[in-house]
Coordinates of C-alpha atoms in Angstrom, one line a residue:
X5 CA 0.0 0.0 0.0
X6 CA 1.3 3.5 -0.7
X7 CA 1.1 6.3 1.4
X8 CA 1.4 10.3 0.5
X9 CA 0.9 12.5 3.2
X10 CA -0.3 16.1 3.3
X11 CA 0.2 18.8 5.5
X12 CA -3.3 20.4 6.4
X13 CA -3.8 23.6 8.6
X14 CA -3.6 27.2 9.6
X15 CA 0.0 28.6 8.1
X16 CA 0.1 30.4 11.9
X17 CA -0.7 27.6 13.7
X18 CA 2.5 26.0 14.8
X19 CA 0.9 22.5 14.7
X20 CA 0.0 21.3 11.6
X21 CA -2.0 18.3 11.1
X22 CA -0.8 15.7 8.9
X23 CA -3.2 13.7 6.8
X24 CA -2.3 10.5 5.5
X25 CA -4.0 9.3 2.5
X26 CA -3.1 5.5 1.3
X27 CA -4.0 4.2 -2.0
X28 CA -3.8 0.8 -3.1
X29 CA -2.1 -1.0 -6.2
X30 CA -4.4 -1.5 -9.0
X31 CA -4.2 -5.6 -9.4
X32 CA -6.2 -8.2 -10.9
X33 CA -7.8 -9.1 -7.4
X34 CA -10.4 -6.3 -7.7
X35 CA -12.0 -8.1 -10.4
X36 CA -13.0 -11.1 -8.2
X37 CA -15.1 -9.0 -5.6
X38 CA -18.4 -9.7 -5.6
X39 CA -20.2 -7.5 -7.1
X40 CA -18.3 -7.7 -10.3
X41 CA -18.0 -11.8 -10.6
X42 CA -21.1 -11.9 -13.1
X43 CA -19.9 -9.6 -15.5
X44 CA -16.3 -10.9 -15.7
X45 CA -16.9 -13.2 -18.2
X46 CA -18.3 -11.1 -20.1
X47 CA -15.4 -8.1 -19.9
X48 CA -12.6 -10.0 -21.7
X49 CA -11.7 -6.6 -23.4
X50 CA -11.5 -4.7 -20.0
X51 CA -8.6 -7.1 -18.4
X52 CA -5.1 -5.6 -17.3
X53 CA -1.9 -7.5 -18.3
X54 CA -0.5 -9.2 -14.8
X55 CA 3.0 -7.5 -15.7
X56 CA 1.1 -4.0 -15.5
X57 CA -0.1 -4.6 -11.9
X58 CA 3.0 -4.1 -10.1
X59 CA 3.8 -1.2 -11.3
X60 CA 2.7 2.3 -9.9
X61 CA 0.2 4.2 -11.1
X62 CA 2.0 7.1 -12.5
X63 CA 3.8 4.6 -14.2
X64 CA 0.6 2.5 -15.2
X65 CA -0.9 5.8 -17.1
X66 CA 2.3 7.0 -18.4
X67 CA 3.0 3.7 -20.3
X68 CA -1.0 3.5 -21.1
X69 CA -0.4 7.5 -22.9
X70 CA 2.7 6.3 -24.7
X71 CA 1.2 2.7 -25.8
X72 CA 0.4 2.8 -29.5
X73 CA -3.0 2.6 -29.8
X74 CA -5.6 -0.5 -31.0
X75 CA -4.9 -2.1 -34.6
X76 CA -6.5 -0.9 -37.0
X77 CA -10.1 -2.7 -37.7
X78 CA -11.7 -4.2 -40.6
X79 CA -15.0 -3.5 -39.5
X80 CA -16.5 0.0 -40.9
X81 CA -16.4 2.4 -38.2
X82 CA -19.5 3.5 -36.1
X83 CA -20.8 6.8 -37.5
X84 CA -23.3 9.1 -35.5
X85 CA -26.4 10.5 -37.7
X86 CA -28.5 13.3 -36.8
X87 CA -30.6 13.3 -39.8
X88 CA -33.9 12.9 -38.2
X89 CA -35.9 10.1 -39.8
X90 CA -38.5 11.4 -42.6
X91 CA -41.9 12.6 -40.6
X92 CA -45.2 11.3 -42.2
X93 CA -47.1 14.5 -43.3
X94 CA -50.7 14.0 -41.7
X95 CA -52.3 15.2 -44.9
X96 CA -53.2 12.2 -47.0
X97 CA -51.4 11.8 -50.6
X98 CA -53.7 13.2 -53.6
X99 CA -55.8 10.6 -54.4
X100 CA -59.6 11.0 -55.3
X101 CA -62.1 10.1 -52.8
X102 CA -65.0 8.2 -53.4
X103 CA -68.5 8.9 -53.2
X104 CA -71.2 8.3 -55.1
X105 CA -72.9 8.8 -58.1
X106 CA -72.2 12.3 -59.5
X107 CA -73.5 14.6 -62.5
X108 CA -71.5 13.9 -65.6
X109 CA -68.2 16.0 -65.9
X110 CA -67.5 19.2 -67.2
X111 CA -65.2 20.4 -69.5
X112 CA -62.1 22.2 -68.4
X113 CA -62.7 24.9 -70.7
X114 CA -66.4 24.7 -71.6
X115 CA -67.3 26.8 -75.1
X116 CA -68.8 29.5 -73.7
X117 CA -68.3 30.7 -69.7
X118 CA -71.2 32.4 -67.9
X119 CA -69.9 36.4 -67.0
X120 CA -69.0 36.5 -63.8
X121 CA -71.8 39.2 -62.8
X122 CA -74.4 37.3 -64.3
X123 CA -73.9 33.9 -62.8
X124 CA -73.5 35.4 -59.8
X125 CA -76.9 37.5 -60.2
X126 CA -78.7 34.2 -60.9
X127 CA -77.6 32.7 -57.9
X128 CA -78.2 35.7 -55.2
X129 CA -81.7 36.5 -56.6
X130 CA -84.1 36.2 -54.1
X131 CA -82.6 37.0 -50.8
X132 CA -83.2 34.9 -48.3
X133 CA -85.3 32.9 -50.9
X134 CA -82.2 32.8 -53.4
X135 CA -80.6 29.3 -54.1
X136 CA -77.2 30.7 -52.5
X137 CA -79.4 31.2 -49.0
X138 CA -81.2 27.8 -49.7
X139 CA -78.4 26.1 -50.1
X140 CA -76.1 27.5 -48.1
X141 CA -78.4 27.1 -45.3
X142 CA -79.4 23.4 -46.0
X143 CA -75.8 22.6 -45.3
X144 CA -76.1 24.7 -42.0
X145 CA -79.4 22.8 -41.3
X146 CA -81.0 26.3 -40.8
X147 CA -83.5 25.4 -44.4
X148 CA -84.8 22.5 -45.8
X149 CA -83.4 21.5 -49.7
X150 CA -87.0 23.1 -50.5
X151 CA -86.0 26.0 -49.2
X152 CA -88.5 25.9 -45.7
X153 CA -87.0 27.2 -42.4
X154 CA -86.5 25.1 -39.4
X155 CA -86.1 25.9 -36.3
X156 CA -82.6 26.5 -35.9
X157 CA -83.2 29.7 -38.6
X158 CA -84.8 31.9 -36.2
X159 CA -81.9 31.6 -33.6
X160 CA -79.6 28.3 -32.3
X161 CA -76.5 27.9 -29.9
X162 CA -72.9 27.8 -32.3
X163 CA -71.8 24.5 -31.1
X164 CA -68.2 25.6 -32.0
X165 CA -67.7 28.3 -29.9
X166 CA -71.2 29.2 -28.5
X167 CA -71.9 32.5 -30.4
X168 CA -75.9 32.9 -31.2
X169 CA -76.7 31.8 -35.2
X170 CA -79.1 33.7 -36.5
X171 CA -80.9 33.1 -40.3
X172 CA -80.1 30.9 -43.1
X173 CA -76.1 31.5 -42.5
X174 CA -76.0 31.1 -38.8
X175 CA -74.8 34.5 -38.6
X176 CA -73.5 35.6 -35.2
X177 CA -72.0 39.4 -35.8
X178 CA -75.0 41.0 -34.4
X179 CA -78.5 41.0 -35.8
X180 CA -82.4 42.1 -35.1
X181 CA -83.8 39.2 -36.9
X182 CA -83.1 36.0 -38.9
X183 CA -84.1 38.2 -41.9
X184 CA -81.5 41.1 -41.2
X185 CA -78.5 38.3 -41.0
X186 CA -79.1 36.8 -43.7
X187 CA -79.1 40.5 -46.0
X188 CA -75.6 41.2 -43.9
X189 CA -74.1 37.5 -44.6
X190 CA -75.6 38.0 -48.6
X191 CA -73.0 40.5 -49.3
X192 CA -70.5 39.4 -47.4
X193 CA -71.1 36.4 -49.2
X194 CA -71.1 38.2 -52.7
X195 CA -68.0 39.5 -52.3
X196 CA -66.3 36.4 -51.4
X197 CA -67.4 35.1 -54.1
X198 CA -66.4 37.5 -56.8
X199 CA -63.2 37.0 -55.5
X200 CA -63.3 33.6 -55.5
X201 CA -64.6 33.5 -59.3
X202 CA -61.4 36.1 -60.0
X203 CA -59.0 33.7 -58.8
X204 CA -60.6 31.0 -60.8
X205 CA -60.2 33.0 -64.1
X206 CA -56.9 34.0 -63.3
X207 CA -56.0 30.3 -63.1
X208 CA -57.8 29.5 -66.5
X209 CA -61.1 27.7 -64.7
X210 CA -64.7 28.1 -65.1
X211 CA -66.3 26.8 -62.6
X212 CA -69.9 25.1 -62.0
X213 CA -72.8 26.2 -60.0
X214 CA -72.0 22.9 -57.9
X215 CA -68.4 23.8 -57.8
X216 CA -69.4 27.9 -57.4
X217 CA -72.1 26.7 -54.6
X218 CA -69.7 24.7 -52.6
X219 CA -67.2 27.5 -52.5
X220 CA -69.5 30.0 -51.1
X221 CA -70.6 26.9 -48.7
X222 CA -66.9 26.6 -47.5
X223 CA -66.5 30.4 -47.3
X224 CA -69.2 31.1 -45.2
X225 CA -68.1 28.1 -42.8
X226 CA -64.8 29.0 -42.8
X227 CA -63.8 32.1 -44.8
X228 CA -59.9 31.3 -44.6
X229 CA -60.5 28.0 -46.1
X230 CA -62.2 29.0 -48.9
X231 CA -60.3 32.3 -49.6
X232 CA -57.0 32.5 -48.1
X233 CA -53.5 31.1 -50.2
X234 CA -53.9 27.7 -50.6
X235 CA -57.7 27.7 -50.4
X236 CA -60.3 25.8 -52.2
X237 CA -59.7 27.3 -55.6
X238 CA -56.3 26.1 -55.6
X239 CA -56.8 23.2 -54.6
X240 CA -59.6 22.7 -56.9
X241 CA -57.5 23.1 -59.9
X242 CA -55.3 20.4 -58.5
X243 CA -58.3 18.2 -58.0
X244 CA -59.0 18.6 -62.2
X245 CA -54.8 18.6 -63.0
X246 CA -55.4 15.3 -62.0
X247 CA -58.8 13.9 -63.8
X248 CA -60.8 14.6 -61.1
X249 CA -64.4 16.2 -61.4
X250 CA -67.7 16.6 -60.1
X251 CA -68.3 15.3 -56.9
X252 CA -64.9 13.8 -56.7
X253 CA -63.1 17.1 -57.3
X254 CA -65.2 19.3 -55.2
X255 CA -64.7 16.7 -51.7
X256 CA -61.4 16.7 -52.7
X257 CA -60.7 20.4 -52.6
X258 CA -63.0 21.0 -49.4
X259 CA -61.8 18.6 -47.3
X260 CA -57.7 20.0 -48.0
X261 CA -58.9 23.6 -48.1
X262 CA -58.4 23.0 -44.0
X263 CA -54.7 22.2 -44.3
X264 CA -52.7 25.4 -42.7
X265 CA -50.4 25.9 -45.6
X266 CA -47.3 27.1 -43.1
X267 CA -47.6 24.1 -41.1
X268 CA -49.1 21.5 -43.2
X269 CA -51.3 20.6 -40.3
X270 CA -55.1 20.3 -40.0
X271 CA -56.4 23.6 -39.3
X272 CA -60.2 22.9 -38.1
X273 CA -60.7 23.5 -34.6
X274 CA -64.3 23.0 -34.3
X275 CA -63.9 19.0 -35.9
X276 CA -61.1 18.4 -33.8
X277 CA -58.6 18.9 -36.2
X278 CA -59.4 15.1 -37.5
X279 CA -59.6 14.3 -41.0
X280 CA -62.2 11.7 -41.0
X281 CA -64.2 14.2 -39.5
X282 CA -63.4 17.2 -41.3
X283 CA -64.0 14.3 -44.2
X284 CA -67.8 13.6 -42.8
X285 CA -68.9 16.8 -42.4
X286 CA -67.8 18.5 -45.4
X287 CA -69.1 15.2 -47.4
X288 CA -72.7 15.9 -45.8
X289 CA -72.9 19.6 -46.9
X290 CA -71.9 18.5 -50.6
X291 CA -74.4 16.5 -50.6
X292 CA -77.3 18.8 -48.7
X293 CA -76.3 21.7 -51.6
X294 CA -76.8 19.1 -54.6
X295 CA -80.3 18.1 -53.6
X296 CA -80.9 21.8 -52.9
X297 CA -80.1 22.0 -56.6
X298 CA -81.6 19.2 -57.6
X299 CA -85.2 20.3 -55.3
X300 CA -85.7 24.1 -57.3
X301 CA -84.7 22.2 -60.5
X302 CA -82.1 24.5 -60.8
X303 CA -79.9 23.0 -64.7
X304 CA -78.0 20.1 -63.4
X305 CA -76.7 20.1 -66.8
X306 CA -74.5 22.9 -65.8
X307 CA -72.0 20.5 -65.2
X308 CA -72.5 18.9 -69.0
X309 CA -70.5 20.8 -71.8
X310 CA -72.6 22.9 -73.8
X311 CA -72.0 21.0 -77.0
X312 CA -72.8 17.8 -76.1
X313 CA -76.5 19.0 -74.5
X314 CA -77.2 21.1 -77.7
X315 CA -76.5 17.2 -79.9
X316 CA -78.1 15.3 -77.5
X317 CA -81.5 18.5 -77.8
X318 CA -81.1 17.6 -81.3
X319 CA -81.5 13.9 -81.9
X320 CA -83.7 13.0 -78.2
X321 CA -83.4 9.5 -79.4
X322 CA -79.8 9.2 -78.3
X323 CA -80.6 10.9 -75.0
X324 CA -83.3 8.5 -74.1
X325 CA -82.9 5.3 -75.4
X326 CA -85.2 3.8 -72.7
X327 CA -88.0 5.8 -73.8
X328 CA -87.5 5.1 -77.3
X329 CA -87.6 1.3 -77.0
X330 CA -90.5 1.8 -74.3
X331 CA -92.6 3.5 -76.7
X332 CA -91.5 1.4 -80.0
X333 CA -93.0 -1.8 -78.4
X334 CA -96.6 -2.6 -79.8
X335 CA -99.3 -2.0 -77.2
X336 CA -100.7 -5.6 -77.2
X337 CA -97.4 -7.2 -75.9
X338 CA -97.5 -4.5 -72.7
X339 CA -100.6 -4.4 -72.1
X340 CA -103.3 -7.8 -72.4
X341 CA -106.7 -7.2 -71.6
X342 CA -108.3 -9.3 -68.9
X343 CA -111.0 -11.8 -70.1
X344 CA -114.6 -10.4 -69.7
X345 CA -116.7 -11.2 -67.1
X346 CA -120.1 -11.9 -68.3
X347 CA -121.5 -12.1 -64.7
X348 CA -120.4 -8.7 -64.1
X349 CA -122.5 -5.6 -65.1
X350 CA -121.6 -3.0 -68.1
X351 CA -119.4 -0.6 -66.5
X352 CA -120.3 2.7 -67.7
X353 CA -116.4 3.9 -67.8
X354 CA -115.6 0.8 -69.8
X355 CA -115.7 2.4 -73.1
X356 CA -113.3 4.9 -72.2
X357 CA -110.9 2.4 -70.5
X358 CA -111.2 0.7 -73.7
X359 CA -109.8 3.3 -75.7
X360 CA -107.1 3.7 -73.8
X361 CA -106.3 0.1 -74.3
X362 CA -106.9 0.4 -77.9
X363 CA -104.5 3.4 -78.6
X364 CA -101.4 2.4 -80.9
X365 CA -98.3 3.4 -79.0
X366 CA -96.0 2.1 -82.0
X367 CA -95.7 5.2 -83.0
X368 CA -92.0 5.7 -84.8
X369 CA -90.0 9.0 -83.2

């Protein structure tokens, strides 16, 4: 055992005390103690060499700093990476949803394009009794797709953040009556969607009344959405860049019209920032605005080029080949009389029924 002593204490005190500190060897015996006898078989690299335990250990380290270090090794050396691993995007890759049966498509670049003003004009007219405010407010649940008010028009809780709705738009910036908020949201709404139309110019689209209805939908849910960079026009064009239309192209732009374009992240606080059910919800007003349509008979063939409607106006044979063959079949193999019943009385309306059995319906369109 070594010993190195130190003088401790007050430089005036005449007695200093001496502390003795004693160190011991570094041998191989330390390995054995007990708390290290189940790893030693398994630190064969850690062992000293039994000529290096006599020595001191000044001398120890010195000959450890001027040993050559370990031969050189085969094996590729250990690298450290601090790439961080690719993150998922929680935004779905492009691909169309499905949904069900849809009006035909429409052209990219139909023949002729409504004017901005008047297709616009068509769609306010009316007020609270135009098709915007009926179908607007369908997919609000404030109207019926016939245009009738429920309940929730003339005043309902926001179940987002608890404001008071008010009218077809559930309008919650202050209003007298239902009929008052929805003249305020109408104009609002007309301006959003002029600019709305604008950007779809400027990017070479004409849009349908479905596609025009569902943007003013989206705006007056959630105007950033609809209007903001990376809104629903935008992504509406990349819905037709890649062969989508109709029904397919419209879900498709609504649903990622709610991605934050800086973050890449859902941005819908009031559906929980989930995509199934920002998915849901914006499925269910797509559909509440096409039976709207579909109710006031508004021209579904919007969505059908011009130039195929005016051939198919033309020759009605190729647009309704059912009724053709219906109406080319002769009468007697439809219709066969039931035998008389000679125990019955004449039935004064019998003539007349008849005649209507006797009519030739083979006549040629």
């Amino acid at each position: 055992m070594g010993l190195v002593s130190l003088a401790v204490g007050n430089a005036t005190t005449a007695n200093a005390a001496e502390l003795t500190i004693a160190f011991e060897p570094l041998s191989l015996e330390r390995a054995t103690r007990p708390d290290f006898e189940e790893n030693i078989e398994e630190s064969k690299g850690d062992r000293l060499d039994p000529s290096e335990a006599a020595k001191s250990p000044i001398e120890f380290f010195e000959s450890l700093r001027q040993s050559p270090g370990p031969a050189p090794s085969d094996n590729k050396p250990i690298e450290l990476q601090f790439d961080l691993p690719p993150v998922n995007s929680p935004v779905p890759p492009p691909t169309a949803i499905a949904s069900p049966p849809a009006p035909p498509p429409v052209q990219k670049t139909p023949t002729a394009s409504i004017p901005i003003d008047d297709s616009l004009d068509s769609l306010f007219a009316g007020d609270s009794d135009s098709l915007v405010a009926k179908a607007v407010g369908s997919a609000e649940g404030t109207r019926t797709p016939q245009g009738d008010r429920n309940p929730a028009y003339y005043g309902h809780v926001d179940p987002g953040n608890g404001a008071w709705n008010l009218g077809s738009f559930s309008y919650q910036h202050g209003a007298s009556s239902p009929e008052e908020a929805d003249i305020k949201q109408l104009r609002r709404l007309r301006r959003q969607a002029e600019a709305m139309l604008e950007k779809a110019t400027a990017n070479g689209m004409s849009l349908t009344i479905e596609e025009i209805l569902n943007g003013i939908d989206l705006a007056n849910q959630s105007p950033r959405a609809a209007l903001e960079r990376e809104g629903y026009i935008d992504w509406l064009a990349k819905a037709h860049a890649q062969g989508m239309r109709g029904a397919d192209a419209i879900l498709w732009a609504r649903v990622h019209s709610f991605i934050e374009p800086t973050t890449q992240q859902w941005n819908a606080p009031g559906l929980g920032n989930s995509q199934d059910r920002i998915t849901r919800d914006q499925q269910r007003r797509m559909w509440a605005i096409w039976d709207t349509i579909a109710t006031v008979q508004q021209p579904v063939v919007s969505s059908i080029p011009k130039q195929r409607n005016a051939e198919e106006m033309s020759d009605p044979s190729s647009a309704y080949p059912g009724i053709d063959r219906l109406f080319a079949q002769p009468s007697s193999t439809l219709f066969t009389p039931a035998a008389a019943d000679v125990s019955h009385t004449s039935d004064p309306e019998s003539p007349i029924v008849q005649q209507i059995l006797d009519l030739d319906l083979s006549v040629s369109l």
